[in-house]
Amino acid sequence: MKHLQLVFLRHGHCLGGEILRGKTDVALSEQGQIQMQQAFNSLALCPAIVYSSPLRRCAVFSDLIAKQHQLPITLLDSLQEIDFGQWDGQTWQALYKLHQAQLDAYWANPWLHDNTPPGGEHLVDFSARVKQVLVKIISQMLNSIDGDVQDESFATAKLTNETFASELPNQALVVTHGGVMRCIMAQLLGAEGQAGVFTQLQLPYAALMTVDVFIDADDLQMATQGSLCFEKLSFRLNWPSLTTKIEPF
């Protein structure tokens, strides 16, 4: 058994002021760019591929890294932050002035459907799309193995460790958002439905989180058939780390 490694990087500090920043598309501040560069520079290995949210606070830095290191890059809509609906992009001051009771209820239990912001994305649906994009990334990485090794040996599950070691692009950089990373933490820790991952865990700008994905020949065969399943995979979460100074939100 071998493993893939997914290195998740949260975007850095953004322009736009003190707003609820979901799908609202704002750029990184200069500070945010520095934070992300410092985080990337801390990686022991250069990733083989980059995946990114298409929102500017992720995609601009991702494109820069891909060009600097001549890496393939894929923008995936499902890596975007949760959509806060009518609340999205509004200042915290305005939101608490107009919707304090609703905001308090949402942060107390964001999984409860009735607490979803008006016109917003229900957290259960958000978690489902994050799970789907995680499987999509893993499947694409597995399917990137050169065609000359995809022969009958996979049908009989006779894939060797040497093939895994030499052919797999075993590390991907995934540039995304705090909500996406929290969803993944909740999924891997069996904490879906628990509010604490979203309300009581600090995940600073430019935080790094590494997930090891353990794979075998059966997983690869399912990936080539388009039937790879999240529940069949084996994961290990490495707790988020921070390489830059924590700054106020």
Coordinates of N, CA and C in Angstrom, one line a residue:
M1 N 0.8 -1.2 0.0 CA 0.0 0.0 0.0 C 0.9 1.3 0.0
K2 N 0.5 2.2 -0.8 CA 1.2 3.5 -0.9 C 0.2 4.6 -0.6
H3 N 0.7 5.8 -0.6 CA -0.3 6.9 -0.3 C 0.0 8.1 -1.1
L4 N -1.1 8.9 -1.4 CA -1.0 10.2 -1.9 C -1.1 11.2 -0.8
Q5 N -0.6 12.4 -1.0 CA -0.6 13.4 0.0 C -1.3 14.7 -0.6
L6 N -2.3 15.2 0.1 CA -3.0 16.4 -0.3 C -2.6 17.5 0.7
V7 N -2.0 18.5 0.2 CA -1.6 19.7 1.1 C -2.5 20.8 0.9
F8 N -3.4 21.0 1.8 CA -4.4 22.1 1.7 C -3.8 23.4 2.3
L9 N -4.0 24.5 1.5 CA -3.5 25.8 1.9 C -4.7 26.8 1.9
R10 N -5.0 27.3 3.1 CA -6.0 28.4 3.1 C -5.4 29.7 2.5
H11 N -6.3 30.4 1.9 CA -5.8 31.7 1.3 C -5.4 32.7 2.4
G12 N -4.7 33.7 2.1 CA -4.2 34.7 3.0 C -5.2 35.8 3.3
H13 N -4.7 36.8 4.0 CA -5.5 38.0 4.3 C -6.0 38.7 3.0
C14 N -7.2 39.2 3.1 CA -7.9 39.7 1.9 C -8.2 41.2 2.0
L15 N -8.4 41.8 0.8 CA -8.9 43.1 0.7 C -10.4 43.0 1.0
G16 N -11.0 44.2 1.2 CA -12.5 44.2 1.3 C -13.0 44.5 2.6
G17 N -12.2 44.6 3.6 CA -12.6 45.0 4.9 C -13.2 43.8 5.7
E18 N -13.9 44.1 6.8 CA -14.5 43.2 7.8 C -15.8 42.7 7.3
I19 N -15.8 41.8 6.3 CA -17.0 41.3 5.7 C -17.1 39.8 5.9
L20 N -18.3 39.2 5.7 CA -18.6 37.8 5.7 C -18.2 37.3 4.3
R21 N -17.1 36.7 4.2 CA -16.5 36.4 2.9 C -16.7 34.9 2.5
G22 N -17.8 34.7 1.7 CA -18.1 33.4 1.3 C -17.7 33.3 -0.2
K23 N -18.7 33.4 -1.1 CA -18.4 33.4 -2.5 C -18.1 34.8 -3.1
T24 N -18.2 35.8 -2.2 CA -17.8 37.1 -2.6 C -16.3 37.1 -3.1
D25 N -16.1 37.6 -4.3 CA -14.8 37.4 -4.9 C -13.9 38.6 -4.7
V26 N -13.0 38.5 -3.7 CA -12.1 39.7 -3.4 C -10.7 39.2 -3.5
A27 N -9.8 40.2 -3.7 CA -8.4 39.9 -3.9 C -7.6 39.8 -2.6
L28 N -6.4 39.1 -2.7 CA -5.5 39.1 -1.5 C -5.0 40.5 -1.3
S29 N -4.7 40.8 0.0 CA -3.9 42.0 0.3 C -2.5 41.6 0.1
E30 N -1.6 42.6 0.1 CA -0.2 42.4 0.1 C 0.3 41.5 1.2
Q31 N -0.3 41.7 2.4 CA 0.0 40.8 3.5 C -0.4 39.4 3.2
G32 N -1.6 39.2 2.6 CA -2.1 37.9 2.3 C -1.2 37.2 1.3
Q33 N -0.6 37.9 0.4 CA 0.3 37.3 -0.6 C 1.6 36.8 0.1
I34 N 2.1 37.6 1.0 CA 3.3 37.2 1.8 C 3.0 36.0 2.6
Q35 N 1.8 36.0 3.3 CA 1.5 34.8 4.1 C 1.5 33.5 3.3
M36 N 0.9 33.6 2.2 CA 0.8 32.4 1.4 C 2.1 31.9 0.8
Q37 N 2.9 32.9 0.4 CA 4.3 32.6 -0.1 C 5.1 31.9 1.0
Q38 N 5.0 32.5 2.2 CA 5.8 31.9 3.4 C 5.3 30.5 3.6
A39 N 4.0 30.3 3.6 CA 3.5 28.9 3.8 C 4.0 27.9 2.8
F40 N 3.9 28.4 1.5 CA 4.4 27.5 0.4 C 5.9 27.2 0.6
N41 N 6.7 28.2 0.9 CA 8.1 28.0 1.1 C 8.5 27.1 2.2
S42 N 7.5 26.8 3.1 CA 7.8 25.9 4.2 C 7.7 24.5 3.9
L43 N 7.1 24.2 2.7 CA 6.9 22.8 2.3 C 8.2 22.1 2.0
A44 N 8.3 20.9 2.5 CA 9.6 20.1 2.3 C 9.8 19.7 0.8
L45 N 8.7 19.5 0.1 CA 8.7 19.1 -1.3 C 7.8 19.9 -2.1
C46 N 8.2 20.1 -3.3 CA 7.4 20.9 -4.3 C 6.3 19.9 -4.8
P47 N 5.0 20.3 -4.7 CA 4.0 19.4 -5.2 C 4.1 19.1 -6.7
A48 N 3.4 18.0 -7.1 CA 3.4 17.6 -8.5 C 2.3 18.3 -9.3
I49 N 1.3 18.8 -8.6 CA 0.1 19.4 -9.3 C -0.6 20.4 -8.3
V50 N -1.3 21.3 -8.9 CA -2.0 22.3 -8.1 C -3.5 22.3 -8.4
Y51 N -4.3 22.2 -7.4 CA -5.7 22.4 -7.5 C -6.1 23.6 -6.8
S52 N -7.1 24.4 -7.3 CA -7.4 25.6 -6.6 C -8.9 26.0 -6.8
S53 N -9.4 26.7 -5.8 CA -10.7 27.4 -5.9 C -10.5 28.5 -7.0
P54 N -11.5 28.8 -7.8 CA -11.4 29.8 -8.8 C -11.5 31.2 -8.3
L55 N -11.9 31.4 -7.0 CA -12.0 32.7 -6.5 C -10.6 33.4 -6.4
R56 N -10.5 34.7 -6.6 CA -9.2 35.4 -6.8 C -8.3 35.2 -5.6
R57 N -8.8 35.1 -4.4 CA -8.0 35.0 -3.2 C -7.2 33.7 -3.2
C58 N -7.6 32.8 -4.0 CA -6.9 31.5 -4.1 C -6.2 31.4 -5.5
A59 N -7.0 31.7 -6.5 CA -6.5 31.4 -7.9 C -5.3 32.2 -8.3
V60 N -5.2 33.4 -7.9 CA -4.1 34.2 -8.4 C -2.8 33.7 -7.9
F61 N -2.7 33.3 -6.6 CA -1.5 32.8 -6.0 C -1.3 31.4 -6.6
S62 N -2.3 30.6 -6.8 CA -2.1 29.2 -7.4 C -1.5 29.3 -8.8
D63 N -2.0 30.2 -9.6 CA -1.5 30.4 -10.9 C 0.0 30.8 -10.9
L64 N 0.3 31.7 -10.0 CA 1.7 32.1 -9.8 C 2.6 31.0 -9.5
I65 N 2.2 30.2 -8.5 CA 3.0 29.0 -8.1 C 3.2 28.0 -9.3
A66 N 2.0 27.8 -10.0 CA 2.1 26.8 -11.1 C 3.0 27.3 -12.2
K67 N 3.0 28.6 -12.5 CA 3.9 29.1 -13.5 C 5.4 29.1 -13.1
Q68 N 5.6 29.5 -11.8 CA 7.0 29.5 -11.3 C 7.6 28.1 -11.3
H69 N 6.8 27.1 -11.0 CA 7.4 25.7 -10.9 C 7.0 24.8 -12.0
Q70 N 6.4 25.4 -13.0 CA 5.9 24.6 -14.2 C 5.1 23.4 -13.8
L71 N 4.1 23.7 -13.1 CA 3.2 22.6 -12.6 C 1.8 22.7 -13.3
P72 N 1.2 21.6 -13.5 CA -0.2 21.7 -14.0 C -1.1 22.2 -12.9
I73 N -2.1 22.9 -13.4 CA -3.1 23.5 -12.4 C -4.5 23.3 -12.9
T74 N -5.4 23.0 -12.0 CA -6.8 22.8 -12.3 C -7.6 23.6 -11.3
L75 N -8.5 24.5 -11.8 CA -9.4 25.2 -11.0 C -10.7 24.4 -10.9
L76 N -11.2 24.3 -9.7 CA -12.4 23.5 -9.4 C -13.4 24.3 -8.7
D77 N -14.6 24.5 -9.3 CA -15.6 25.3 -8.6 C -16.0 24.8 -7.3
S78 N -16.0 23.5 -7.1 CA -16.4 22.9 -5.8 C -15.4 23.2 -4.7
L79 N -14.3 23.8 -5.0 CA -13.3 24.2 -3.9 C -13.6 25.6 -3.4
Q80 N -14.7 26.2 -3.9 CA -15.1 27.5 -3.4 C -15.6 27.5 -2.0
E81 N -15.6 28.6 -1.4 CA -16.1 28.7 0.0 C -17.6 28.5 0.0
I82 N -18.2 28.3 1.1 CA -19.7 28.2 1.2 C -20.3 29.5 0.8
D83 N -21.5 29.4 0.2 CA -22.3 30.6 -0.2 C -23.2 31.0 1.0
F84 N -22.9 32.2 1.5 CA -23.7 32.7 2.6 C -25.0 33.4 2.1
G85 N -25.3 33.3 0.9 CA -26.6 33.9 0.4 C -26.6 35.4 0.5
Q86 N -27.8 35.9 1.1 CA -28.0 37.3 1.3 C -27.0 38.0 2.3
W87 N -26.4 37.2 3.1 CA -25.4 37.7 4.0 C -24.0 37.9 3.4
D88 N -23.8 37.2 2.3 CA -22.4 37.2 1.7 C -22.0 38.5 1.3
G89 N -20.8 38.9 1.7 CA -20.2 40.2 1.3 C -20.6 41.4 2.1
Q90 N -21.5 41.2 3.1 CA -21.9 42.3 4.0 C -20.9 42.4 5.1
T91 N -20.9 43.6 5.7 CA -20.0 43.8 6.8 C -20.5 43.1 8.0
W92 N -19.6 42.7 8.9 CA -20.1 42.1 10.2 C -20.9 43.1 11.0
Q93 N -20.5 44.4 10.9 CA -21.3 45.4 11.7 C -22.7 45.5 11.2
A94 N -22.9 45.5 9.9 CA -24.3 45.6 9.4 C -25.0 44.3 9.7
L95 N -24.4 43.2 9.6 CA -25.1 41.9 9.8 C -25.6 41.8 11.2
Y96 N -24.7 42.1 12.2 CA -25.1 42.0 13.6 C -26.1 43.1 13.9
K97 N -26.1 44.2 13.2 CA -27.2 45.2 13.5 C -28.5 44.8 13.0
L98 N -28.6 44.1 11.9 CA -29.8 43.7 11.3 C -30.3 42.3 11.6
H99 N -29.3 41.4 11.8 CA -29.7 39.9 11.9 C -29.0 39.2 13.1
Q100 N -28.8 39.9 14.2 CA -28.1 39.3 15.3 C -28.6 38.0 15.7
A101 N -29.9 37.9 15.9 CA -30.5 36.7 16.4 C -30.3 35.5 15.4
Q102 N -30.4 35.8 14.1 CA -30.2 34.7 13.1 C -28.7 34.3 13.0
L103 N -27.8 35.3 13.2 CA -26.4 35.0 13.2 C -26.0 34.2 14.4
D104 N -26.5 34.5 15.5 CA -26.2 33.8 16.7 C -26.7 32.3 16.6
A105 N -27.9 32.2 16.0 CA -28.4 30.8 15.8 C -27.5 30.0 14.9
Y106 N -27.1 30.7 13.8 CA -26.3 30.0 12.8 C -25.0 29.5 13.4
W107 N -24.3 30.4 14.1 CA -23.0 30.0 14.6 C -23.1 29.0 15.8
A108 N -24.3 29.0 16.4 CA -24.5 28.0 17.5 C -24.7 26.6 16.9
N109 N -25.3 26.5 15.7 CA -25.5 25.2 15.0 C -25.7 25.4 13.5
P110 N -24.6 25.6 12.8 CA -24.7 25.9 11.3 C -25.2 24.7 10.5
W111 N -25.2 23.5 11.2 CA -25.7 22.3 10.4 C -27.2 22.3 10.4
L112 N -27.9 23.0 11.2 CA -29.4 23.0 11.3 C -29.9 23.7 10.1
H113 N -30.8 23.1 9.3 CA -31.3 23.7 8.0 C -32.0 25.0 8.3
D114 N -32.7 25.1 9.3 CA -33.5 26.3 9.6 C -32.6 27.5 9.9
N115 N -31.3 27.2 10.2 CA -30.4 28.3 10.5 C -29.6 28.8 9.3
T116 N -29.8 28.2 8.2 CA -29.1 28.6 6.9 C -29.4 30.0 6.5
P117 N -28.4 30.8 6.2 CA -28.7 32.2 5.8 C -29.7 32.2 4.6
P118 N -30.5 33.3 4.5 CA -31.5 33.4 3.4 C -30.8 33.3 2.0
G119 N -31.2 32.3 1.2 CA -30.6 32.2 -0.1 C -29.2 31.5 -0.1
G120 N -28.8 31.1 1.1 CA -27.5 30.5 1.2 C -27.4 29.0 1.0
E121 N -26.2 28.5 1.1 CA -26.0 27.1 0.9 C -26.0 26.4 2.3
H122 N -26.9 25.3 2.3 CA -27.0 24.6 3.6 C -25.7 23.8 3.8
L123 N -25.2 23.8 5.1 CA -23.9 23.2 5.4 C -23.9 21.7 5.0
V124 N -25.0 21.0 5.1 CA -25.0 19.6 4.7 C -24.7 19.5 3.2
D125 N -25.2 20.4 2.4 CA -25.0 20.4 0.9 C -23.5 20.8 0.6
F126 N -23.0 21.8 1.4 CA -21.7 22.2 1.2 C -20.7 21.1 1.6
S127 N -21.0 20.4 2.6 CA -20.1 19.2 3.0 C -20.1 18.1 2.0
A128 N -21.3 17.9 1.4 CA -21.4 16.9 0.3 C -20.6 17.3 -0.9
R129 N -20.6 18.6 -1.3 CA -19.8 18.9 -2.5 C -18.3 18.9 -2.2
V130 N -17.9 19.2 -1.0 CA -16.5 19.1 -0.6 C -16.1 17.7 -0.7
K131 N -16.9 16.8 -0.2 CA -16.5 15.4 -0.2 C -16.4 14.9 -1.7
Q132 N -17.3 15.4 -2.5 CA -17.2 15.0 -3.9 C -16.0 15.5 -4.6
V133 N -15.6 16.7 -4.3 CA -14.4 17.3 -5.0 C -13.1 16.6 -4.4
L134 N -13.1 16.2 -3.2 CA -12.0 15.5 -2.6 C -11.8 14.1 -3.4
V135 N -12.9 13.4 -3.6 CA -12.8 12.2 -4.4 C -12.4 12.5 -5.8
K136 N -12.9 13.5 -6.4 CA -12.5 13.9 -7.8 C -11.0 14.1 -7.9
I137 N -10.4 14.9 -6.9 CA -9.0 15.2 -7.0 C -8.2 13.9 -6.8
I138 N -8.6 13.0 -5.9 CA -7.9 11.7 -5.7 C -8.0 10.9 -7.0
S139 N -9.2 10.8 -7.6 CA -9.4 10.1 -8.8 C -8.5 10.6 -9.9
Q140 N -8.4 11.9 -10.1 CA -7.6 12.5 -11.2 C -6.1 12.2 -10.9
M141 N -5.7 12.2 -9.7 CA -4.3 11.9 -9.4 C -4.0 10.4 -9.7
L142 N -4.9 9.6 -9.4 CA -4.7 8.1 -9.7 C -4.7 7.9 -11.2
N143 N -5.6 8.6 -11.9 CA -5.8 8.3 -13.3 C -4.6 9.0 -14.1
S144 N -3.8 9.8 -13.4 CA -2.7 10.4 -14.1 C -1.5 9.5 -14.3
I145 N -1.6 8.3 -13.8 CA -0.6 7.3 -14.0 C -0.5 7.0 -15.5
D146 N 0.7 6.9 -16.0 CA 0.9 6.7 -17.5 C 0.2 5.5 -18.0
G147 N -0.4 5.7 -19.2 CA -1.2 4.6 -19.8 C -0.5 3.3 -19.9
D148 N 0.8 3.3 -20.1 CA 1.5 2.1 -20.3 C 1.6 1.2 -19.1
V149 N 1.2 1.7 -17.9 CA 1.1 0.9 -16.7 C -0.3 0.5 -16.4
Q150 N -1.3 1.0 -17.2 CA -2.7 0.7 -17.0 C -3.0 -0.5 -17.9
D151 N -2.6 -1.7 -17.4 CA -2.9 -2.9 -18.2 C -3.7 -3.9 -17.4
E152 N -3.7 -5.1 -17.8 CA -4.5 -6.2 -17.1 C -4.1 -6.4 -15.7
S153 N -2.9 -6.0 -15.3 CA -2.5 -6.2 -13.9 C -3.4 -5.5 -13.0
F154 N -4.0 -4.4 -13.4 CA -4.9 -3.7 -12.5 C -6.2 -4.5 -12.3
A155 N -6.7 -5.1 -13.4 CA -7.9 -5.9 -13.3 C -7.7 -7.1 -12.3
T156 N -6.5 -7.6 -12.2 CA -6.3 -8.7 -11.2 C -5.6 -8.2 -10.0
A157 N -5.6 -6.9 -9.7 CA -5.1 -6.3 -8.5 C -3.6 -6.7 -8.2
K158 N -2.8 -6.7 -9.3 CA -1.4 -7.1 -9.1 C -0.5 -5.9 -9.3
L159 N -0.9 -4.8 -8.8 CA -0.1 -3.6 -8.9 C 1.1 -3.6 -7.9
T160 N 2.3 -3.4 -8.3 CA 3.4 -3.5 -7.4 C 3.7 -2.2 -6.7
N161 N 4.4 -2.2 -5.6 CA 4.8 -1.0 -4.9 C 5.7 -0.2 -5.8
E162 N 6.6 -0.8 -6.6 CA 7.5 -0.1 -7.5 C 6.7 0.8 -8.4
T163 N 5.6 0.3 -9.0 CA 4.8 1.0 -9.9 C 4.2 2.3 -9.2
F164 N 3.7 2.1 -8.0 CA 3.1 3.2 -7.2 C 4.2 4.2 -7.0
A165 N 5.3 3.8 -6.6 CA 6.4 4.7 -6.2 C 6.9 5.6 -7.3
S166 N 7.0 4.9 -8.5 CA 7.6 5.6 -9.7 C 6.6 6.4 -10.5
E167 N 5.3 6.0 -10.5 CA 4.4 6.6 -11.4 C 3.4 7.6 -10.8
L168 N 3.1 7.5 -9.6 CA 2.1 8.4 -9.0 C 2.7 9.8 -8.7
P169 N 1.9 10.8 -9.1 CA 2.3 12.2 -8.7 C 1.8 12.3 -7.2
N170 N 2.6 12.0 -6.2 CA 2.1 11.7 -4.9 C 1.7 12.8 -4.0
Q171 N 2.0 14.1 -4.5 CA 1.6 15.2 -3.6 C 1.0 16.3 -4.5
A172 N -0.2 16.8 -4.0 CA -0.9 17.9 -4.7 C -1.1 19.0 -3.7
L173 N -1.0 20.2 -4.2 CA -1.3 21.4 -3.4 C -2.7 21.8 -3.7
V174 N -3.5 22.0 -2.7 CA -4.9 22.3 -2.9 C -5.2 23.7 -2.2
V175 N -5.3 24.7 -3.0 CA -5.5 26.1 -2.4 C -7.0 26.4 -2.3
T176 N -7.4 26.6 -1.1 CA -8.9 26.7 -0.9 C -9.2 27.6 0.3
H177 N -10.3 27.4 0.9 CA -10.9 28.3 1.9 C -11.0 27.6 3.3
G178 N -11.2 28.4 4.3 CA -11.4 27.9 5.6 C -12.5 26.9 5.8
G179 N -13.7 27.2 5.2 CA -14.8 26.4 5.3 C -14.6 25.0 4.7
V180 N -13.9 25.0 3.5 CA -13.6 23.7 2.9 C -12.7 22.9 3.8
M181 N -11.7 23.5 4.3 CA -10.8 22.7 5.2 C -11.5 22.2 6.4
R182 N -12.3 23.0 7.0 CA -13.1 22.6 8.2 C -14.0 21.4 7.9
C183 N -14.6 21.5 6.7 CA -15.5 20.3 6.3 C -14.7 19.0 6.2
I184 N -13.5 19.1 5.6 CA -12.6 17.9 5.5 C -12.2 17.4 6.8
M185 N -11.9 18.3 7.7 CA -11.5 17.9 9.1 C -12.7 17.2 9.7
A186 N -13.9 17.8 9.6 CA -15.1 17.1 10.2 C -15.4 15.7 9.6
Q187 N -15.2 15.6 8.3 CA -15.4 14.3 7.6 C -14.4 13.3 8.1
L188 N -13.2 13.7 8.2 CA -12.1 12.7 8.5 C -12.1 12.3 10.0
L189 N -12.6 13.2 10.8 CA -12.7 13.0 12.3 C -14.0 12.4 12.7
G190 N -14.9 12.2 11.8 CA -16.2 11.7 12.2 C -17.1 12.7 12.9
A191 N -16.8 14.0 12.6 CA -17.5 15.1 13.4 C -18.5 15.9 12.5
E192 N -19.0 15.3 11.4 CA -20.0 16.0 10.7 C -21.2 16.1 11.5
G193 N -21.9 17.3 11.5 CA -23.0 17.5 12.3 C -22.6 18.2 13.6
Q194 N -21.3 18.3 13.9 CA -20.9 18.9 15.2 C -20.5 20.4 14.9
A195 N -21.0 21.3 15.6 CA -20.7 22.7 15.4 C -19.3 23.2 15.7
G196 N -18.7 22.5 16.6 CA -17.4 23.0 17.1 C -16.3 23.1 16.1
V197 N -16.3 22.3 15.1 CA -15.2 22.4 14.0 C -15.4 23.7 13.3
F198 N -16.6 24.3 13.2 CA -16.8 25.6 12.5 C -16.8 26.8 13.5
T199 N -17.1 26.6 14.7 CA -17.3 27.7 15.6 C -16.3 27.8 16.7
Q200 N -15.5 26.8 17.0 CA -14.6 26.8 18.1 C -13.1 26.4 17.7
L201 N -12.9 26.3 16.5 CA -11.5 25.9 16.0 C -11.0 27.1 15.2
Q202 N -9.9 27.7 15.6 CA -9.3 28.7 14.9 C -8.4 28.1 13.7
L203 N -8.7 28.7 12.5 CA -7.9 28.2 11.3 C -7.4 29.5 10.7
P204 N -6.2 30.0 11.0 CA -5.8 31.3 10.5 C -5.5 31.3 9.0
Y205 N -5.4 32.5 8.5 CA -5.0 32.7 7.1 C -3.7 32.0 6.8
A206 N -3.6 31.4 5.6 CA -2.4 30.7 5.2 C -2.1 29.5 6.0
A207 N -3.1 28.9 6.7 CA -2.8 27.7 7.4 C -2.7 26.5 6.5
L208 N -1.8 25.6 6.8 CA -1.5 24.4 6.0 C -2.1 23.2 6.7
M209 N -2.7 22.3 6.0 CA -3.3 21.0 6.5 C -2.9 19.9 5.5
T210 N -2.3 18.9 6.0 CA -1.9 17.8 5.1 C -2.8 16.5 5.4
V211 N -3.3 15.9 4.4 CA -4.1 14.7 4.5 C -3.4 13.6 3.7
D212 N -3.1 12.5 4.3 CA -2.5 11.3 3.6 C -3.7 10.4 3.2
V213 N -3.6 10.0 2.0 CA -4.6 9.1 1.4 C -3.9 7.8 1.1
F214 N -4.3 6.7 1.7 CA -3.7 5.4 1.5 C -4.5 4.6 0.5
I215 N -3.8 4.1 -0.5 CA -4.4 3.5 -1.7 C -3.8 2.2 -2.0
D216 N -4.6 1.3 -2.6 CA -4.1 0.0 -3.0 C -4.6 -0.2 -4.5
A217 N -4.4 -1.3 -5.0 CA -4.7 -1.6 -6.4 C -6.3 -1.5 -6.6
D218 N -7.0 -1.9 -5.6 CA -8.5 -1.9 -5.8 C -9.0 -0.4 -5.9
D219 N -8.4 0.5 -5.1 CA -8.7 1.9 -5.2 C -8.4 2.4 -6.6
L220 N -7.3 2.0 -7.2 CA -6.9 2.5 -8.5 C -7.8 2.0 -9.6
Q221 N -8.2 0.7 -9.4 CA -9.1 0.1 -10.4 C -10.5 0.9 -10.4
M222 N -11.0 1.2 -9.1 CA -12.2 1.9 -9.0 C -12.1 3.3 -9.6
A223 N -10.9 3.9 -9.4 CA -10.7 5.3 -10.0 C -10.8 5.3 -11.5
T224 N -10.1 4.3 -12.1 CA -10.2 4.2 -13.6 C -11.6 3.9 -14.1
Q225 N -12.4 3.3 -13.3 CA -13.8 3.0 -13.7 C -14.8 4.1 -13.3
G226 N -14.2 5.1 -12.6 CA -15.1 6.2 -12.2 C -16.0 5.9 -11.1
S227 N -15.6 4.9 -10.2 CA -16.5 4.5 -9.1 C -15.8 4.6 -7.8
L228 N -14.7 5.4 -7.7 CA -14.0 5.6 -6.4 C -15.0 6.2 -5.4
C229 N -15.0 5.7 -4.2 CA -15.9 6.1 -3.2 C -15.2 6.6 -1.9
F230 N -15.7 7.7 -1.4 CA -15.0 8.3 -0.2 C -15.0 7.3 0.9
E231 N -16.1 6.6 1.2 CA -16.2 5.7 2.3 C -15.2 4.6 2.2
K232 N -14.7 4.2 1.0 CA -13.8 3.1 0.8 C -12.4 3.5 1.0
L233 N -12.1 4.8 1.1 CA -10.7 5.2 1.2 C -10.2 5.3 2.6
S234 N -8.9 5.2 2.8 CA -8.3 5.3 4.1 C -7.5 6.7 4.2
F235 N -7.8 7.5 5.2 CA -7.2 8.8 5.3 C -6.5 8.9 6.7
R236 N -5.6 9.8 6.7 CA -4.9 10.3 7.9 C -4.8 11.8 7.9
L237 N -5.4 12.5 8.9 CA -5.3 13.9 9.0 C -4.1 14.3 9.8
N238 N -3.3 15.2 9.2 CA -2.2 15.8 10.0 C -2.7 17.2 10.4
W239 N -2.6 17.5 11.7 CA -3.3 18.7 12.2 C -2.7 20.0 11.5
P240 N -3.6 20.9 11.3 CA -3.2 22.2 10.6 C -2.0 22.8 11.3
S241 N -1.1 23.4 10.4 CA 0.1 24.1 10.9 C 0.0 25.5 10.4
L242 N 0.8 26.4 11.0 CA 0.9 27.8 10.6 C 2.3 28.2 10.6
T243 N 2.8 28.8 9.5 CA 4.2 29.2 9.4 C 4.4 30.7 9.5
T244 N 3.2 31.4 9.5 CA 3.3 32.9 9.5 C 2.7 33.4 10.8
K245 N 3.0 34.6 11.1 CA 2.5 35.3 12.3 C 1.0 35.4 12.2
I246 N 0.3 35.1 13.3 CA -1.2 35.2 13.3 C -1.5 36.7 13.3
E247 N -2.3 37.2 12.4 CA -2.8 38.6 12.3 C -4.2 38.6 12.6
P248 N -4.7 39.8 13.0 CA -6.2 39.9 13.3 C -6.9 39.7 12.0
F249 N -8.2 39.2 12.1 CA -9.0 39.0 11.0 C -9.5 40.4 10.5

